[in-house]
Short mmCIF file of C-alpha atoms and ligand atoms in Angstrom, two decimals:
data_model
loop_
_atom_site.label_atom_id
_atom_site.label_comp_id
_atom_site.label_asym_id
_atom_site.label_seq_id
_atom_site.Cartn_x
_atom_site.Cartn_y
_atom_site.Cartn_z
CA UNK Z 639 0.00 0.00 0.00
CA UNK Z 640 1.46 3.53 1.25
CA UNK Z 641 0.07 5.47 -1.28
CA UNK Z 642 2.00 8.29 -3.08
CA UNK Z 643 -1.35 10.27 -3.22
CA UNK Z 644 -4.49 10.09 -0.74
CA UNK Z 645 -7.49 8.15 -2.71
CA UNK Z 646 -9.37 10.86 -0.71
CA UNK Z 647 -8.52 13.67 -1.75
CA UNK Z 648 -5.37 13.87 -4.12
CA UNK Z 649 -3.13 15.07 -1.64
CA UNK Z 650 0.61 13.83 -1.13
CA UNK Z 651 1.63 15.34 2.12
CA UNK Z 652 1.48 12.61 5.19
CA UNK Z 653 2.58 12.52 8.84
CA UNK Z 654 2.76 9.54 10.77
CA UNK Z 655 0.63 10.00 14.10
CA UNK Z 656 2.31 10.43 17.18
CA UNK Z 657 0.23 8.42 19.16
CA UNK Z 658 0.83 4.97 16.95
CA UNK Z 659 1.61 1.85 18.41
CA UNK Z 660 5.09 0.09 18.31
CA UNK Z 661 4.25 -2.14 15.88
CA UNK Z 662 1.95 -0.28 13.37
CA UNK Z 663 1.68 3.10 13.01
CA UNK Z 664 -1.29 5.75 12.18
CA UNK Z 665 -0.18 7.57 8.88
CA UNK Z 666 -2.61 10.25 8.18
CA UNK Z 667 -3.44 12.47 5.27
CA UNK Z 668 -2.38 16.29 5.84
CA UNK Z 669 -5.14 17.26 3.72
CA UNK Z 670 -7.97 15.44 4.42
CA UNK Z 671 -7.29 13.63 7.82
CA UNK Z 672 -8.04 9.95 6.15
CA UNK Z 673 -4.95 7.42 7.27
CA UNK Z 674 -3.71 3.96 6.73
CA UNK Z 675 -2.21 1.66 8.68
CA UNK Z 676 1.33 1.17 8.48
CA UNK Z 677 3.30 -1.55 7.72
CA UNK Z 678 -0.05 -2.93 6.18
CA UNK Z 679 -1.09 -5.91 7.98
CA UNK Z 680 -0.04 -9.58 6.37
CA UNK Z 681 -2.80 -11.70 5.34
CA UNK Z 682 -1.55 -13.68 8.80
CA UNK Z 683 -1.89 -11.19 10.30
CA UNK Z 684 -5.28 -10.14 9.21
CA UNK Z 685 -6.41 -14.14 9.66
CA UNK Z 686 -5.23 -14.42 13.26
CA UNK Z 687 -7.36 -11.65 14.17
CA UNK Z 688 -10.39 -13.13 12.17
CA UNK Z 689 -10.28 -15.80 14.30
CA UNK Z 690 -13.52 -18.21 14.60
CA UNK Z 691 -13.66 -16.44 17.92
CA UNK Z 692 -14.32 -12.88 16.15
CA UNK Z 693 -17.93 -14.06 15.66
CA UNK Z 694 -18.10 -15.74 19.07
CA UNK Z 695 -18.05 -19.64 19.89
CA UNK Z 696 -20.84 -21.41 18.46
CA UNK Z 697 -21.53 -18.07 16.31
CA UNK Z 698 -23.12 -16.07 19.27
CA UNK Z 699 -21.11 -13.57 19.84
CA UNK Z 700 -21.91 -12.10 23.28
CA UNK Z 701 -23.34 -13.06 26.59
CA UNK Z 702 -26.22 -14.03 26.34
CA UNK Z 703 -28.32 -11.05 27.62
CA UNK Z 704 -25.61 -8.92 25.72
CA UNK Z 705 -26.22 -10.72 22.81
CA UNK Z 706 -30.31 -10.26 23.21
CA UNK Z 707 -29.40 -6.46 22.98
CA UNK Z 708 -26.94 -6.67 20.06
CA UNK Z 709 -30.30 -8.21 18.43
CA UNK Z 710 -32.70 -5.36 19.61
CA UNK Z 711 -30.31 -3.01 18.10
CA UNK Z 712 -29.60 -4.60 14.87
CA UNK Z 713 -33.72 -4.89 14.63
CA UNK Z 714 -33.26 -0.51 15.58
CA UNK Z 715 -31.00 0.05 13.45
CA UNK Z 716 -32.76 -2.17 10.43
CA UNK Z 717 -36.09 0.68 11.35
CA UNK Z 718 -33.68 3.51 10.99
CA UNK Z 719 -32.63 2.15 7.33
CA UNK Z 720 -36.46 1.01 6.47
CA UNK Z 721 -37.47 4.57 6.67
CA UNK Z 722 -34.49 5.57 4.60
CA UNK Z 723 -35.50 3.66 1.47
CA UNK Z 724 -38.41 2.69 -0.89
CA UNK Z 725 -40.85 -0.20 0.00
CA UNK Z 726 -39.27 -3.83 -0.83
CA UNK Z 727 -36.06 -2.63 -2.01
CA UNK Z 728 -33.10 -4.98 -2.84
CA UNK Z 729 -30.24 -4.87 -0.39
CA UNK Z 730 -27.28 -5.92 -0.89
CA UNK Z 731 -24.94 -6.07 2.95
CA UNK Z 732 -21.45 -6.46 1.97
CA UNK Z 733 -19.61 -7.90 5.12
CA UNK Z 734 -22.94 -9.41 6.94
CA UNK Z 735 -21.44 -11.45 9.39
CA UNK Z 736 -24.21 -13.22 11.16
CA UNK Z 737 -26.59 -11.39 9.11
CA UNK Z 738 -28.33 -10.17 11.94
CA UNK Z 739 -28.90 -6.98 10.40
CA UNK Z 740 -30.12 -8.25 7.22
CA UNK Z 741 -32.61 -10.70 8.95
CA UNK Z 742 -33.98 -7.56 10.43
CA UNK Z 743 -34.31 -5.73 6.90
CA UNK Z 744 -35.99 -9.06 5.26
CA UNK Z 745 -38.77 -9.29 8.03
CA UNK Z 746 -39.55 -5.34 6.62
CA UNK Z 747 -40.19 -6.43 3.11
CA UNK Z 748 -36.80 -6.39 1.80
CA UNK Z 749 -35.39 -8.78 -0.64
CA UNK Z 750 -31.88 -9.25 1.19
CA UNK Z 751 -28.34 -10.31 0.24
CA UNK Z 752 -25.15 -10.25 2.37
CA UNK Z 753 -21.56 -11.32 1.03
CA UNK Z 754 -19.34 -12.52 3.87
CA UNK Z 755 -16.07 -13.57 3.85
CA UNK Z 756 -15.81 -15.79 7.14
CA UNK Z 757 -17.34 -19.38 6.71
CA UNK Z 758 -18.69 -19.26 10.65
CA UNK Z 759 -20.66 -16.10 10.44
CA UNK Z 760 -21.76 -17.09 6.49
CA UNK Z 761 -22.97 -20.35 7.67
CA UNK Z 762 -25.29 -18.86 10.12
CA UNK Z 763 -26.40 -16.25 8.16
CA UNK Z 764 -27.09 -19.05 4.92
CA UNK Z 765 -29.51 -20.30 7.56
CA UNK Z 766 -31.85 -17.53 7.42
CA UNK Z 767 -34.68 -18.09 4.88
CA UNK Z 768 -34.99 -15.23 2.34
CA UNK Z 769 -31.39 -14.32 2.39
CA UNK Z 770 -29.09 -14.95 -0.30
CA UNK Z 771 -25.61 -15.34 1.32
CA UNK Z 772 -22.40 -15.47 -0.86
CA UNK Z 773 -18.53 -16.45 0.36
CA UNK Z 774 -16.52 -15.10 -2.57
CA UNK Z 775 -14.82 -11.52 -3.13
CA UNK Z 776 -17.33 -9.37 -4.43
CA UNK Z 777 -16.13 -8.78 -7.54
CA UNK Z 778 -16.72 -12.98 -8.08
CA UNK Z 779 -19.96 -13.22 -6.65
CA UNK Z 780 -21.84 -12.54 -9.85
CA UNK Z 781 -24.42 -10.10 -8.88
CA UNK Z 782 -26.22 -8.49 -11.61
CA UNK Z 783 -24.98 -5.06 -12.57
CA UNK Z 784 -28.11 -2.20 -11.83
CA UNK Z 785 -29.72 -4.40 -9.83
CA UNK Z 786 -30.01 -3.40 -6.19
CA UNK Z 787 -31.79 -0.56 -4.53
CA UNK Z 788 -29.48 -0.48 -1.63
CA UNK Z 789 -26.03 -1.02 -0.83
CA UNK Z 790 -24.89 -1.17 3.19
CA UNK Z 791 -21.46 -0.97 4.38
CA UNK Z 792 -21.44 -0.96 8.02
CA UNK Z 793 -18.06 -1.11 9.94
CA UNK Z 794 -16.60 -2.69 6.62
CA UNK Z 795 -14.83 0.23 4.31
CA UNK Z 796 -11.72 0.59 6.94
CA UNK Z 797 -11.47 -3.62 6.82
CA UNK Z 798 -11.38 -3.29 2.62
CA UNK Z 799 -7.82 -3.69 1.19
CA UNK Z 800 -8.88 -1.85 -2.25
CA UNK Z 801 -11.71 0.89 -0.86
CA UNK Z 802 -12.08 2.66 -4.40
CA UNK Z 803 -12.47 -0.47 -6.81
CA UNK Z 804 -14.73 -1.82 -4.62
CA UNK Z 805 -16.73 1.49 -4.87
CA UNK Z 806 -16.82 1.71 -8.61
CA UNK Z 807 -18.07 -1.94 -8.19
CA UNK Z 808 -20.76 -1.27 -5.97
CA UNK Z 809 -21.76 1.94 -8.07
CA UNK Z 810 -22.23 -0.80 -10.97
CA UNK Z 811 -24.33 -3.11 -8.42
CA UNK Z 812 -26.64 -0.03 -7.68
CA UNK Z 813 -29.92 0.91 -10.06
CA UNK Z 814 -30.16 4.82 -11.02
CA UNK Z 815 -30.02 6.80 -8.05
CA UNK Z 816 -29.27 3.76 -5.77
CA UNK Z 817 -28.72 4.37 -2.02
CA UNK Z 818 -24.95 3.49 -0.46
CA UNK Z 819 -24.85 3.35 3.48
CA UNK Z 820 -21.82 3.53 5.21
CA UNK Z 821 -20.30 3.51 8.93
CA UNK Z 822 -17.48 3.63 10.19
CA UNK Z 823 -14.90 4.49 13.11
CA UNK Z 824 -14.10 8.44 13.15
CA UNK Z 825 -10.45 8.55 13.86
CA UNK Z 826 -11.21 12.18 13.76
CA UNK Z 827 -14.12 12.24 17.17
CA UNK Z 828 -12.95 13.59 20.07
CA UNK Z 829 -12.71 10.62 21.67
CA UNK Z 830 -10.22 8.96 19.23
CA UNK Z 831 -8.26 12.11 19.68
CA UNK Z 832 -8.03 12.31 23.85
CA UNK Z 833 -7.48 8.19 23.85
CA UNK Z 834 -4.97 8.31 21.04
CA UNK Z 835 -3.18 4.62 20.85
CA UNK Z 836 -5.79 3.67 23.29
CA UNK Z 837 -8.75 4.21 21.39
CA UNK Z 838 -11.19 1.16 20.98
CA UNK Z 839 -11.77 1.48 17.71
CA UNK Z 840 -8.84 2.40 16.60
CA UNK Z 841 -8.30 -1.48 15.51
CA UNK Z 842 -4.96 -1.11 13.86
CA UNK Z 843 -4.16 -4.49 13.72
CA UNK Z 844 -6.96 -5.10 11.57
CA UNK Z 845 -8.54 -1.89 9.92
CA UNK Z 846 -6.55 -0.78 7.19
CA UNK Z 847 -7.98 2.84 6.92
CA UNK Z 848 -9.33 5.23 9.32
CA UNK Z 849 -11.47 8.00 7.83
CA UNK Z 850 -12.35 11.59 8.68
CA UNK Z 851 -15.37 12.91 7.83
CA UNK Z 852 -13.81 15.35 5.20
CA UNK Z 853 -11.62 12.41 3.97
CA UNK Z 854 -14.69 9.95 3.45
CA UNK Z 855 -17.05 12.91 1.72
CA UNK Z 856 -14.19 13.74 -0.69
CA UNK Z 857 -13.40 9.48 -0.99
CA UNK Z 858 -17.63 9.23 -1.90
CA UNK Z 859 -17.61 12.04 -4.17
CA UNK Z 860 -14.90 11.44 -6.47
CA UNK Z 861 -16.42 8.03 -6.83
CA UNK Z 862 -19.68 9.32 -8.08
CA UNK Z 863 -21.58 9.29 -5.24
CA UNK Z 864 -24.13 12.50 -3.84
CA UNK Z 865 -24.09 13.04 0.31
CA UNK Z 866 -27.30 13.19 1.59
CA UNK Z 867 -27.14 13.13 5.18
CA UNK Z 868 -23.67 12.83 7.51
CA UNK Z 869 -23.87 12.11 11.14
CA UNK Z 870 -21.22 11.04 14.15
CA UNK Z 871 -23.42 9.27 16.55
CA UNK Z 872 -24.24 5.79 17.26
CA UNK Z 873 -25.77 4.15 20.34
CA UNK Z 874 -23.94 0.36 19.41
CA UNK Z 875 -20.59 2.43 18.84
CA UNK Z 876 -20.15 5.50 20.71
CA UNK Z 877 -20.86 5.16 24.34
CA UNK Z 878 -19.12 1.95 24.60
CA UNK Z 879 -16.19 3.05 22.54
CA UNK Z 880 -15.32 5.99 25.07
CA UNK Z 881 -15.50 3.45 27.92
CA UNK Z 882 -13.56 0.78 26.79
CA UNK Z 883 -10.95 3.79 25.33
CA UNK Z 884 -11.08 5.33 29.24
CA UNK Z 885 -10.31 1.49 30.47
CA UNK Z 886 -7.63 1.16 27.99
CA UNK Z 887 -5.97 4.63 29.11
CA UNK Z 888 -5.62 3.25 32.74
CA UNK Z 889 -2.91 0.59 31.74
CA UNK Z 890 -5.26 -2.30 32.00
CA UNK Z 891 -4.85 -5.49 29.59
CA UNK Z 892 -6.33 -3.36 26.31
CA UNK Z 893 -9.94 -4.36 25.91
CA UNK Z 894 -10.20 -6.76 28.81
CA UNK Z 895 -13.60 -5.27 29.45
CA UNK Z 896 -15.08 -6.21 26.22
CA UNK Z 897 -13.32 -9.65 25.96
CA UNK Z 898 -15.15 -10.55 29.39
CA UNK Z 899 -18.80 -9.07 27.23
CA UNK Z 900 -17.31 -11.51 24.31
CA UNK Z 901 -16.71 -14.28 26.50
CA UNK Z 902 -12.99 -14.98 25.17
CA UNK Z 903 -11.53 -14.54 28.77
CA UNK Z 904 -11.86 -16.13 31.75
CA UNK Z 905 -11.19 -14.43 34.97
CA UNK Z 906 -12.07 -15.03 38.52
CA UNK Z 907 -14.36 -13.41 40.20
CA UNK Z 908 -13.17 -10.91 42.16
CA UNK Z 909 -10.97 -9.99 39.01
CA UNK Z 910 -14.54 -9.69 36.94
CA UNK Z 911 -16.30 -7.60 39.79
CA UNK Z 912 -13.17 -5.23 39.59
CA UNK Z 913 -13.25 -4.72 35.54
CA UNK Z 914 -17.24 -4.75 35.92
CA UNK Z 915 -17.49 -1.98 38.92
CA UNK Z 916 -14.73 0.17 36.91
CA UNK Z 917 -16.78 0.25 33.51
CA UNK Z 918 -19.99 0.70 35.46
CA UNK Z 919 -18.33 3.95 37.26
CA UNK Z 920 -17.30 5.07 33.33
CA UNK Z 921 -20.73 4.68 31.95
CA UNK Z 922 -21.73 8.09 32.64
CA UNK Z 923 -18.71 9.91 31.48
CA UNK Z 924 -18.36 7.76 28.67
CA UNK Z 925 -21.78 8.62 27.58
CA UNK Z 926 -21.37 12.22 28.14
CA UNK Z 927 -18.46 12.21 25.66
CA UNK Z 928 -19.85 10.40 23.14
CA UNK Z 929 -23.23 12.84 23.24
CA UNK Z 930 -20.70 15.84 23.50
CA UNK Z 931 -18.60 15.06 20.96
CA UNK Z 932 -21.45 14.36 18.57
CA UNK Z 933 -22.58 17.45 19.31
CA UNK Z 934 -19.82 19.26 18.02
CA UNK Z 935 -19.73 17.15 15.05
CA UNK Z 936 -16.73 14.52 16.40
CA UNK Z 937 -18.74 12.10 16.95
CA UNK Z 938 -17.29 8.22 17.32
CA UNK Z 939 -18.36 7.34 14.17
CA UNK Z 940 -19.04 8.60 10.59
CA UNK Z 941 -22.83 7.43 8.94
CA UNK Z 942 -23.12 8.30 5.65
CA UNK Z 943 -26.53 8.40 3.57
CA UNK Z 944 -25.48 8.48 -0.02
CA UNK Z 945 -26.49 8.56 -3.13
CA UNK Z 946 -25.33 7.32 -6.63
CA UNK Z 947 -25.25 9.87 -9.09
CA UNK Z 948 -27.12 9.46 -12.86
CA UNK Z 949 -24.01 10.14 -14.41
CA UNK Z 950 -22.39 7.16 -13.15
ZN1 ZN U 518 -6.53 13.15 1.85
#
């Protein structure tokens, strides 16, 4: 990778952040804020840390009353998109996982498909009746060209080792005026910028970009796609993400909080109590930031409502 030029926005000035980790660094676009990680992760690398455990043993990913919200607010969050787009639209969820999300969007009316790379989380989502579920790269799938309605990217764009290609491919998957949603991590919010190295989703090990919100408008629009609607706030992503990033600033093992929610560590008790009674006492600050910074337009993450333009 290391690009001479940013695919954002043109620009060839750089400057590694001083916050990066030993191993990988942040190197971030003087002109638009978008960065990359540095040395780019090896496909090892990338396939440690896509584990079978990313998706949770026996494919449920949290505990189990966690995992009864993470449902609730994939069924939310499949609302929020339903009044967003036109009755029985096609959708097309690249990265589904589980394909919670698109399980949601089917029960509305939708006719839903999800491409998903890991064979765990494809597997369950193949399961669901009514979704078409595919394994391969997208560009070998074989979806028809101007055929869906809606394209959803959600916490997938930073994971993409080619972001633009696979834009000009999803511009050819979308009908005239087709709808492209987007999240992902802000590496511009206030709280990636006070928790530096020690931000939550940060992810370098695995997210190969982190995007501004100037950086991913400019990336959208000189691939053909119209903004609609921008925002920084999410109630899956933000509040949690300032208090893990406040647990991970007191020189804790990083994340230890949500490996307990994910089940992939055992502690003993009195260990568990302490992690729980810390993150309970950093709920409200945690939420305070991630309202505040929202706010102000730093929010934790970036959504982005787009939309393709006729030209393209
Ligand atoms: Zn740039």
């Amino acid at each position: 990778m290391n690009p001479e030029t940013c695919m954002a926005c043109g620009s060839s000035k750089f400057s590694i952040d001083p916050t990066s980790s030993e191993r990988f660094c942040l190197v971030q676009c003087a002109g638009c804020g978008v960065g990359f990680t540095k040395p780019k992760p090896t496909r090892e690398d990338l396939e440690k840390h896509y584990s079978q455990t990313y998706y949770g043993p026996e494919n449920v990913k949290f505990l189990p009353v966690l995992e009864k919200i993470v449902i609730w607010m994939a069924k939310r969050r499949a609302r929020w998109i339903d009044k967003r787009i036109r009755p029985r639209s096609r959708v097309l969820e690249i990265g589904c996982g589980r394909g919670v999300l698109l399980e949601a969007l089917s029960h509305l009316g939708h006719e839903c498909h999800g491409t998903e790379r890991s064979d765990l989380a494809a597997t369950r989502a193949q399961r669901i009746v009514g979704i078409k579920v595919y394994t391969d790269p997208l560009e070998q799938c074989g979806l028809r060209e101007n055929y869906f309605d809606v394209v959803i990217l959600w916490h997938v764009l930073e994971h993409l080792e080619n972001p633009v290609p696979t834009l000009t491919h999803i511009s050819n998957l979308l009908g005239p005026h087709g709808i492209l949603i987007i999240e992902v991590p802000n590496v511009w919010s206030w709280q990636a910028r006070l928790t530096g190295k020690h931000w939550f989703h940060l992810d370098i090990q695995r997210h190969l970009y982190h995007f501004s919100a100037q950086g991913l408008n400019k990336l959208l629009e000189r691939n053909g796609f119209l903004i609609i609607k921008i925002t920084t706030f999410s109630w899956e992503q933000c509040p949690f993400g300032a208090l893990q990033s406040f647990l991970n600033c007191l020189g804790l093992q990083p994340q230890t909080f949500y490996k307990l929610l994910k089940r992939e560590l055992s502690l003993p008790f009195s260990s568990k109590l302490f992690h729980y009674s810390l993150a309970g006492l950093s709920f409200l600050p945690a939420t305070l930031l991630a309202g505040l910074e929202s706010l102000a337009g730093r929010g934790g993450v970036i959504r982005v409502i787009t939309q393709k333009q006729s030209a393209h």
